[in-house]
C-alpha positions as semicolon CSV with decimal commas, in nm:
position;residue;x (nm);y (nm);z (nm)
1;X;-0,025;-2,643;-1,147
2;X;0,098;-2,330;-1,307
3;X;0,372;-2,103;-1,171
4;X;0,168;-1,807;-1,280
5;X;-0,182;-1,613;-1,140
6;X;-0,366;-1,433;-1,409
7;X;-0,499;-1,123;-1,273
8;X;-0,760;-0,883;-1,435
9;X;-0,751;-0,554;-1,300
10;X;-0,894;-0,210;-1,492
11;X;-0,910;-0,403;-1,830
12;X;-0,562;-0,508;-1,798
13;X;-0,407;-0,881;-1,782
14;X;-0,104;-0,919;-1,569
15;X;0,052;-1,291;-1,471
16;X;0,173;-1,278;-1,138
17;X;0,457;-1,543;-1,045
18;X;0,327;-1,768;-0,733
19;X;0,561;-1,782;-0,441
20;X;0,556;-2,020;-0,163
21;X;0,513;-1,875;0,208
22;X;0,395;-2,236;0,357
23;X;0,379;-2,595;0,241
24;X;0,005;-2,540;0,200
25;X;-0,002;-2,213;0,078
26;X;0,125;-1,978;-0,205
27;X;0,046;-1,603;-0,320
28;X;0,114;-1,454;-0,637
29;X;0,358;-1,190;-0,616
30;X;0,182;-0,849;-0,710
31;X;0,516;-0,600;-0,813
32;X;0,414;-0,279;-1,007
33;X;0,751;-0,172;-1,014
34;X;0,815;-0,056;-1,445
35;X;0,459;-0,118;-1,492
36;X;0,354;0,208;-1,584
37;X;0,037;0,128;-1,782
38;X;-0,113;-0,059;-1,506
39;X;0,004;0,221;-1,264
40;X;-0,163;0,473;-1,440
41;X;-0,508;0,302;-1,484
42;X;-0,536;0,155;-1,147
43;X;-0,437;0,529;-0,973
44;X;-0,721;0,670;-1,207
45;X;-0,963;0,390;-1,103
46;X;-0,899;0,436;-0,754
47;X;-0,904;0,823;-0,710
48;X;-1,283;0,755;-0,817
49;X;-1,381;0,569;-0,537
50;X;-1,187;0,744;-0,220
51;X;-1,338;1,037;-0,039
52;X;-1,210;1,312;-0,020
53;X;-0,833;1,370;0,130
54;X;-0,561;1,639;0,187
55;X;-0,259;1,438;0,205
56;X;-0,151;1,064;0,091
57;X;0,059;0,825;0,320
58;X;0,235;0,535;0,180
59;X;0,491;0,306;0,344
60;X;0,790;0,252;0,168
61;X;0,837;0,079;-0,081
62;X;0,630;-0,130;-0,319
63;X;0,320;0,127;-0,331
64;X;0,533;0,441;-0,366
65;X;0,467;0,477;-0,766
66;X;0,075;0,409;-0,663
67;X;0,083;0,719;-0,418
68;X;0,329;0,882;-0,670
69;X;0,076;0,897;-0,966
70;X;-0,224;0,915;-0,726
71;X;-0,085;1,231;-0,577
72;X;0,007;1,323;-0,963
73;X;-0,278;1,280;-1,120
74;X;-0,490;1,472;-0,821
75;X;-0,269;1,755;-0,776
76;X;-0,203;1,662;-0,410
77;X;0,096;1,604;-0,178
78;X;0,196;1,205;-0,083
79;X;0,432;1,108;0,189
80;X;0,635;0,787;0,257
81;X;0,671;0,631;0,629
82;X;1,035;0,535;0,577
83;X;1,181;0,175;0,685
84;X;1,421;0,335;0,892
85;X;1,551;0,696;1,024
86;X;1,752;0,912;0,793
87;X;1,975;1,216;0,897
88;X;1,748;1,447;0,762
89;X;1,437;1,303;0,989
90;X;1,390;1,512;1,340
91;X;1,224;1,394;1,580
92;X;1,064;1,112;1,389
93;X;0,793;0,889;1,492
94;X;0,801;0,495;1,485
95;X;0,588;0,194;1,505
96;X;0,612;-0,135;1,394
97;X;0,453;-0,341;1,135
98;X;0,491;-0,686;1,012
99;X;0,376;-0,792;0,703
100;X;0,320;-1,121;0,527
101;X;0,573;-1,062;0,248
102;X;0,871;-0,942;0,513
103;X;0,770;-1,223;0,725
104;X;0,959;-1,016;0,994
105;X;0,897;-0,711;1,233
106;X;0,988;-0,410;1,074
107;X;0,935;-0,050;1,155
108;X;0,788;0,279;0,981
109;X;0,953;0,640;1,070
110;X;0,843;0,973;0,957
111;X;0,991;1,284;1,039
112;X;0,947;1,578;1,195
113;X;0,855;1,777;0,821
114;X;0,592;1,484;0,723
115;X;0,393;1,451;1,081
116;X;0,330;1,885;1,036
117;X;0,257;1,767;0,718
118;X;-0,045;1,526;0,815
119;X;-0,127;1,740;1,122
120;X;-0,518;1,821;1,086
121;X;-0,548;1,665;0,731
122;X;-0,737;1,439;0,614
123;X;-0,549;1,140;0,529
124;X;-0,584;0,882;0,275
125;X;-0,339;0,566;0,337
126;X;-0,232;0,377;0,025
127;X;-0,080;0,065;-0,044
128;X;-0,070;-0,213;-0,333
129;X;-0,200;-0,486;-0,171
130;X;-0,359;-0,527;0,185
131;X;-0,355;-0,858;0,317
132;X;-0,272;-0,914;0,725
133;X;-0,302;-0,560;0,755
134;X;-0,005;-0,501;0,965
135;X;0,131;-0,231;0,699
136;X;-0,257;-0,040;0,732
137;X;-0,240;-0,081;1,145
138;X;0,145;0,072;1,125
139;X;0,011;0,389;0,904
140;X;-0,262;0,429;1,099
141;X;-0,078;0,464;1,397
142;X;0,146;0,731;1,242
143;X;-0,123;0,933;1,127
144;X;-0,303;0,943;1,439
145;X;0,019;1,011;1,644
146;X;0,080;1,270;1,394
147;X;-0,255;1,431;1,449
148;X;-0,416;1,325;1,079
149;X;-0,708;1,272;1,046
150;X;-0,772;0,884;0,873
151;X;-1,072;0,957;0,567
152;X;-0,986;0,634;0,400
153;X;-0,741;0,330;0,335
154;X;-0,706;0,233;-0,012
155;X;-0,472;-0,066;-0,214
156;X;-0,481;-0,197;-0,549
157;X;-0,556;-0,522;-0,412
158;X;-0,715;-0,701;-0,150
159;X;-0,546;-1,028;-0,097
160;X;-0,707;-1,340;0,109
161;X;-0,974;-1,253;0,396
162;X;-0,880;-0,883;0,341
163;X;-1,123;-0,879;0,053
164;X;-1,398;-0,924;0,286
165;X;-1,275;-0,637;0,496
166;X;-1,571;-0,312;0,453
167;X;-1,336;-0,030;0,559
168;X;-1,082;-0,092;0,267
169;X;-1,131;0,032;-0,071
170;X;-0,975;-0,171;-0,361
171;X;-0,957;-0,265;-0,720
172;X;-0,943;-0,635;-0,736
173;X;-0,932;-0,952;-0,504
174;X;-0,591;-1,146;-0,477
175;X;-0,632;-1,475;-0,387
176;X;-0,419;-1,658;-0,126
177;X;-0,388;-1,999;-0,325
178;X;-0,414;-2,351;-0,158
179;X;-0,172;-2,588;-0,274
């Protein structure tokens, strides 16, 4: 068994180190962190298959450079739901996600500044990989409290059942891998 997934995604070979979350199960850890080749491929790719939006949302943190050169590359604004409330946020909004890699409840702010932001956009939500969802259910929350208006919810990946999902748009499909 090999300690490494090898991933195809936009011509590109990545080999993602497998991590254990069960005695029956492990994924392959999907970090595009430094990798700015990937990053700016897979943000190309993707802007061709969204519709059309006003505004990105991202949580923090893995997906930020995804929403970063999105937003980059298209000319248009991205915001981060922060993991927790900074002095700067008024009034912010909350809701909680949990997520298969956290494998805890966590929460997503955004301030006062960001929900004018999304109010009456359109809003695309980004992330790297979908896979429980929990992160997608959390930003969806904040953009509707905020008064955005959801166009689209888009991820590099699509990891386990999520690939089956119709209301996602992604690149590739991660597998969850059976031990």
């Amino acid at each position: 068994m090999s300690d490494y997934y090898s991933l195809k995604i936009c011509g590109l070979e990545r080999k993602l180190e497998r991590f254990p979350i069960s005695d029956k199960l492990d994924i392959a850890a999907f970090i595009i962190f430094g990798d700015v080749e990937l990053t700016i491929a897979g943000c190309k790719e993707l802007l061709t298959k969204v519709p059309e939006f006003d505004v990105i949302i991202t949580p923090e943190a893995k997906s930020i450079p995804i929403a970063y050169e999105m937003a980059r590359q298209c000319g248009k604004p991205y915001i981060v739901a922060r993991k927790g409330v900074k002095v700067y946020m008024r009034n912010p909004l909350k809701v909680h996600v949990h997520s298969i890699t956290t494998q805890k409840e966590q929460s997503l702010y955004l301030g006062e500044t960001e929900t004018e932001m999304l109010r009456g956009k359109r809003v695309l939500l980004v992330d790297d990989v979908i896979s429980t969802g929990g992160s997608l259910t959390a930003l969806q929350t904040l953009v509707k409290e905020a008064g955005g208006i959801e166009v689209g919810a888009c991820a590099f990946l699509a990891e386990g059942d999520a690939a089956d999902r119709k209301d996602i748009i992604f690149l590739e499909k991660l597998p969850i891998i059976q031990k």
